[in-house]
PDB file of C-alpha atoms in Angstrom:
ATOM      1  CA  MET A   1     -24.611  62.452 -74.748  1.00  0.00           C
ATOM      2  CA  LYS A   2     -22.216  61.188 -72.499  1.00  0.00           C
ATOM      3  CA  VAL A   3     -23.789  57.862 -71.447  1.00  0.00           C
ATOM      4  CA  ASP A   4     -21.277  55.670 -72.554  1.00  0.00           C
ATOM      5  CA  ALA A   5     -19.097  57.394 -70.315  1.00  0.00           C
ATOM      6  CA  ASN A   6     -21.164  56.732 -67.348  1.00  0.00           C
ATOM      7  CA  MET A   7     -21.580  53.351 -67.908  1.00  0.00           C
ATOM      8  CA  GLN A   8     -17.521  53.337 -68.059  1.00  0.00           C
ATOM      9  CA  ALA A   9     -18.375  55.333 -64.392  1.00  0.00           C
ATOM     10  CA  MET A  10     -20.673  52.377 -63.482  1.00  0.00           C
ATOM     11  CA  GLN A  11     -17.893  49.202 -63.776  1.00  0.00           C
ATOM     12  CA  ASN A  12     -15.217  51.005 -62.598  1.00  0.00           C
ATOM     13  CA  ILE A  13     -17.897  51.124 -59.351  1.00  0.00           C
ATOM     14  CA  GLY A  14     -18.553  47.910 -59.352  1.00  0.00           C
ATOM     15  CA  THR A  15     -14.735  46.644 -59.634  1.00  0.00           C
ATOM     16  CA  MET A  16     -14.044  49.176 -56.684  1.00  0.00           C
ATOM     17  CA  GLN A  17     -17.545  47.568 -54.616  1.00  0.00           C
ATOM     18  CA  GLN A  18     -15.980  43.874 -55.692  1.00  0.00           C
ATOM     19  CA  VAL A  19     -12.552  45.123 -53.870  1.00  0.00           C
ATOM     20  CA  SER A  20     -13.901  45.899 -50.877  1.00  0.00           C
ATOM     21  CA  ALA A  21     -15.938  43.502 -50.114  1.00  0.00           C
ATOM     22  CA  ASN A  22     -13.315  41.064 -50.602  1.00  0.00           C
ATOM     23  CA  ASN A  23     -11.361  42.841 -48.012  1.00  0.00           C
ATOM     24  CA  LEU A  24     -14.423  42.687 -45.973  1.00  0.00           C
ATOM     25  CA  ALA A  25     -15.256  39.291 -46.613  1.00  0.00           C
ATOM     26  CA  ASN A  26     -11.495  38.259 -45.784  1.00  0.00           C
ATOM     27  CA  VAL A  27     -11.002  40.955 -42.754  1.00  0.00           C
ATOM     28  CA  SER A  28     -10.845  37.578 -40.404  1.00  0.00           C
ATOM     29  CA  SER A  29      -7.962  35.589 -42.215  1.00  0.00           C
ATOM     30  CA  ASP A  30      -4.648  35.678 -41.409  1.00  0.00           C
ATOM     31  CA  GLY A  31      -2.198  36.715 -43.135  1.00  0.00           C
ATOM     32  CA  PHE A  32      -4.871  38.060 -45.968  1.00  0.00           C
ATOM     33  CA  ARG A  33      -3.054  41.589 -48.154  1.00  0.00           C
ATOM     34  CA  ALA A  34      -5.846  43.691 -48.756  1.00  0.00           C
ATOM     35  CA  SER A  35      -6.110  45.649 -52.098  1.00  0.00           C
ATOM     36  CA  THR A  36      -6.629  47.938 -53.270  1.00  0.00           C
ATOM     37  CA  ALA A  37      -8.377  50.016 -56.376  1.00  0.00           C
ATOM     38  CA  VAL A  38      -7.681  53.313 -58.036  1.00  0.00           C
ATOM     39  CA  GLN A  39      -9.618  55.370 -60.866  1.00  0.00           C
ATOM     40  CA  GLN A  40      -7.415  57.155 -63.354  1.00  0.00           C
ATOM     41  CA  GLY A  41      -8.948  58.266 -66.064  1.00  0.00           C
ATOM     42  CA  ASP A  42     -10.853  56.051 -67.138  1.00  0.00           C
ATOM     43  CA  ARG A  43      -8.985  52.875 -65.602  1.00  0.00           C
ATOM     44  CA  ILE A  44      -8.816  51.221 -62.795  1.00  0.00           C
ATOM     45  CA  SER A  45      -5.749  49.860 -60.846  1.00  0.00           C
ATOM     46  CA  ILE A  46      -5.803  47.028 -58.630  1.00  0.00           C
ATOM     47  CA  SER A  47      -2.809  46.434 -56.103  1.00  0.00           C
ATOM     48  CA  ALA A  48      -2.108  44.989 -52.700  1.00  0.00           C
ATOM     49  CA  ASP A  49      -2.831  47.491 -49.872  1.00  0.00           C
ATOM     50  CA  ALA A  50       0.749  48.742 -48.033  1.00  0.00           C
ATOM     51  CA  ARG A  51      -0.704  48.941 -44.826  1.00  0.00           C
ATOM     52  CA  ALA A  52       1.329  47.144 -42.109  1.00  0.00           C
ATOM     53  CA  ALA A  53      -0.953  44.020 -40.418  1.00  0.00           C
ATOM     54  CA  GLY A  54      -0.139  43.140 -36.674  1.00  0.00           C
ATOM     55  CA  VAL A  55       0.360  39.301 -35.607  1.00  0.00           C
ATOM     56  CA  ASN A  56      -1.845  37.211 -33.945  1.00  0.00           C
ATOM     57  CA  THR A  57      -0.692  35.067 -30.242  1.00  0.00           C
ATOM     58  CA  ALA A  58       1.446  32.910 -32.611  1.00  0.00           C
ATOM     59  CA  GLY A  59       2.902  35.373 -34.063  1.00  0.00           C
ATOM     60  CA  ASN A  60       1.159  35.011 -37.498  1.00  0.00           C
ATOM     61  CA  PRO A  61      -0.090  38.001 -39.685  1.00  0.00           C
ATOM     62  CA  LEU A  62      -3.490  38.650 -39.083  1.00  0.00           C
ATOM     63  CA  SER A  63      -5.111  39.719 -42.230  1.00  0.00           C
ATOM     64  CA  ASN A  64      -4.316  44.206 -42.657  1.00  0.00           C
ATOM     65  CA  SER A  65      -7.935  45.078 -43.504  1.00  0.00           C
ATOM     66  CA  ASN A  66      -9.440  47.836 -41.880  1.00  0.00           C
ATOM     67  CA  VAL A  67     -14.149  47.084 -41.932  1.00  0.00           C
ATOM     68  CA  GLY A  68     -14.104  51.515 -40.972  1.00  0.00           C
ATOM     69  CA  ARG A  69     -12.034  52.487 -44.082  1.00  0.00           C
ATOM     70  CA  GLU A  70     -14.004  49.509 -46.233  1.00  0.00           C
ATOM     71  CA  MET A  71     -17.430  49.744 -44.955  1.00  0.00           C
ATOM     72  CA  VAL A  72     -16.219  54.591 -45.692  1.00  0.00           C
ATOM     73  CA  ASN A  73     -15.734  53.025 -49.415  1.00  0.00           C
ATOM     74  CA  MET A  74     -18.394  50.805 -49.913  1.00  0.00           C
ATOM     75  CA  SER A  75     -20.808  53.993 -48.903  1.00  0.00           C
ATOM     76  CA  VAL A  76     -18.958  55.771 -50.942  1.00  0.00           C
ATOM     77  CA  TYR A  77     -19.397  53.763 -54.011  1.00  0.00           C
ATOM     78  CA  SER A  78     -23.374  53.095 -53.554  1.00  0.00           C
ATOM     79  CA  ALA A  79     -23.202  56.965 -53.525  1.00  0.00           C
ATOM     80  CA  SER A  80     -21.607  57.177 -56.804  1.00  0.00           C
ATOM     81  CA  MET A  81     -23.269  54.247 -58.444  1.00  0.00           C
ATOM     82  CA  GLY A  82     -26.972  56.237 -57.616  1.00  0.00           C
ATOM     83  CA  ALA A  83     -25.409  59.654 -59.352  1.00  0.00           C
ATOM     84  CA  ASN A  84     -24.747  57.705 -62.402  1.00  0.00           C
ATOM     85  CA  VAL A  85     -27.902  56.379 -61.559  1.00  0.00           C
ATOM     86  CA  GLY A  86     -29.584  59.433 -62.147  1.00  0.00           C
ATOM     87  CA  VAL A  87     -27.457  61.108 -64.793  1.00  0.00           C
ATOM     88  CA  ILE A  88     -28.474  58.734 -67.007  1.00  0.00           C
ATOM     89  CA  ARG A  89     -31.786  58.606 -66.214  1.00  0.00           C
ATOM     90  CA  SER A  90     -31.948  62.785 -67.177  1.00  0.00           C
ATOM     91  CA  GLN A  91     -30.248  62.060 -69.649  1.00  0.00           C
ATOM     92  CA  ASP A  92     -33.107  59.601 -71.506  1.00  0.00           C
ATOM     93  CA  ASP A  93     -35.493  62.175 -70.309  1.00  0.00           C
ATOM     94  CA  MET A  94     -34.263  64.926 -72.286  1.00  0.00           C
ATOM     95  CA  GLU A  95     -33.310  62.740 -75.048  1.00  0.00           C
ATOM     96  CA  GLN A  96     -37.013  61.529 -74.854  1.00  0.00           C
ATOM     97  CA  ALA A  97     -37.788  64.959 -74.531  1.00  0.00           C
ATOM     98  CA  LEU A  98     -36.363  66.257 -77.442  1.00  0.00           C
ATOM     99  CA  MET A  99     -37.751  62.909 -80.207  1.00  0.00           C
ATOM    100  CA  ALA A 100     -41.396  64.462 -78.945  1.00  0.00           C
ATOM    101  CA  LEU A 101     -40.017  67.965 -80.108  1.00  0.00           C
ATOM    102  CA  LYS A 102     -39.235  66.617 -83.191  1.00  0.00           C
ATOM    103  CA  LYS A 103     -43.185  65.387 -83.455  1.00  0.00           C
TER     104      LYS A 103
END
Protein backbone atom coordinates (compact mmCIF):
# COMPACT_ATOMS: atom_id res chain seq x y z
CA MET A 1 0.00 0.00 0.00
CA LYS A 2 1.28 3.47 -0.87
CA VAL A 3 0.13 5.54 2.11
CA ASP A 4 3.59 7.11 2.35
CA ALA A 5 3.33 8.38 -1.24
CA ASN A 6 -0.04 9.97 -0.46
CA MET A 7 1.34 11.54 2.71
CA GLN A 8 4.25 13.02 0.73
CA ALA A 9 1.81 14.34 -1.86
CA MET A 10 -0.24 15.98 0.91
CA GLN A 11 2.89 17.62 2.33
CA ASN A 12 3.72 18.96 -1.13
CA ILE A 13 0.18 20.25 -1.60
CA GLY A 14 0.45 21.97 1.78
CA THR A 15 3.67 23.69 0.66
CA MET A 16 2.03 24.85 -2.57
CA GLN A 17 -0.94 26.17 -0.56
CA GLN A 18 1.44 28.12 1.67
CA VAL A 19 3.10 29.72 -1.36
CA SER A 20 -0.27 30.73 -2.83
CA ALA A 21 -1.48 32.01 0.55
CA ASN A 22 1.66 34.15 0.86
CA ASN A 23 1.12 35.51 -2.65
CA LEU A 24 -2.49 36.36 -1.79
CA ALA A 25 -1.52 37.96 1.52
CA ASN A 26 0.93 40.26 -0.26
CA VAL A 27 -1.18 41.17 -3.28
CA SER A 28 -1.31 44.80 -2.09
CA SER A 29 2.33 45.02 -1.04
CA ASP A 30 4.21 47.34 -3.39
CA GLY A 31 7.26 45.65 -4.87
CA PHE A 32 6.27 42.15 -3.72
CA ARG A 33 7.52 39.41 -6.04
CA ALA A 34 5.15 36.47 -6.08
CA SER A 35 6.56 32.96 -5.88
CA THR A 36 5.70 29.88 -7.88
CA ALA A 37 5.72 26.34 -6.47
CA VAL A 38 6.21 23.53 -8.94
CA GLN A 39 6.12 19.83 -8.15
CA GLN A 40 8.69 17.73 -9.97
CA GLY A 41 8.38 14.09 -9.03
CA ASP A 42 8.14 14.05 -5.24
CA ARG A 43 9.95 17.39 -4.80
CA ILE A 44 8.69 20.97 -4.73
CA SER A 45 10.73 23.83 -6.13
CA ILE A 46 9.85 27.39 -5.21
CA SER A 47 11.07 30.26 -7.34
CA ALA A 48 10.31 33.91 -7.94
CA ASP A 49 7.48 34.39 -10.42
CA ALA A 50 8.70 35.87 -13.70
CA ARG A 51 5.53 37.89 -14.31
CA ALA A 52 6.19 41.60 -14.69
CA ALA A 53 4.68 43.97 -12.16
CA GLY A 54 3.06 47.28 -12.97
CA VAL A 55 4.05 50.54 -11.33
CA ASN A 56 2.04 52.91 -9.17
CA THR A 57 1.65 56.64 -9.77
CA ALA A 58 4.91 57.31 -7.93
CA GLY A 59 6.75 54.92 -10.24
CA ASN A 60 7.24 52.25 -7.58
CA PRO A 61 6.72 48.62 -8.61
CA LEU A 62 3.47 46.98 -7.59
CA SER A 63 3.03 43.39 -6.48
CA ASN A 64 2.99 40.92 -9.34
CA SER A 65 0.57 38.61 -7.48
CA ASN A 66 -2.46 37.57 -9.50
CA VAL A 67 -5.51 37.06 -7.26
CA GLY A 68 -7.45 35.09 -9.86
CA ARG A 69 -4.63 32.67 -10.52
CA GLU A 70 -3.93 32.15 -6.82
CA MET A 71 -7.61 31.52 -6.04
CA VAL A 72 -7.77 28.90 -8.80
CA ASN A 73 -4.59 27.32 -7.43
CA MET A 74 -6.07 27.21 -3.93
CA SER A 75 -9.20 25.47 -5.27
CA VAL A 76 -7.10 22.91 -7.13
CA TYR A 77 -4.92 22.29 -4.07
CA SER A 78 -7.99 21.83 -1.88
CA ALA A 79 -9.46 19.27 -4.29
CA SER A 80 -6.10 17.49 -4.52
CA MET A 81 -5.83 17.30 -0.74
CA GLY A 82 -9.35 15.86 -0.53
CA ALA A 83 -8.56 13.26 -3.18
CA ASN A 84 -5.44 12.12 -1.31
CA VAL A 85 -7.37 11.88 1.95
CA GLY A 86 -9.97 9.76 0.14
CA VAL A 87 -7.29 7.41 -1.18
CA ILE A 88 -5.76 6.99 2.28
CA ARG A 89 -9.20 6.21 3.74
CA SER A 90 -9.83 3.65 1.01
CA GLN A 91 -6.46 2.03 1.64
CA ASP A 92 -7.22 1.90 5.36
CA ASP A 93 -10.63 0.34 4.70
CA MET A 94 -9.01 -2.29 2.45
CA GLU A 95 -6.40 -3.14 5.06
CA GLN A 96 -9.09 -3.51 7.73
CA ALA A 97 -11.13 -5.78 5.44
CA LEU A 98 -8.05 -7.92 4.77
CA MET A 99 -7.27 -8.15 8.46
CA ALA A 100 -10.87 -9.24 9.13
CA LEU A 101 -10.51 -12.00 6.51
CA LYS A 102 -7.39 -13.32 8.24
CA LYS A 103 -9.33 -13.86 11.48
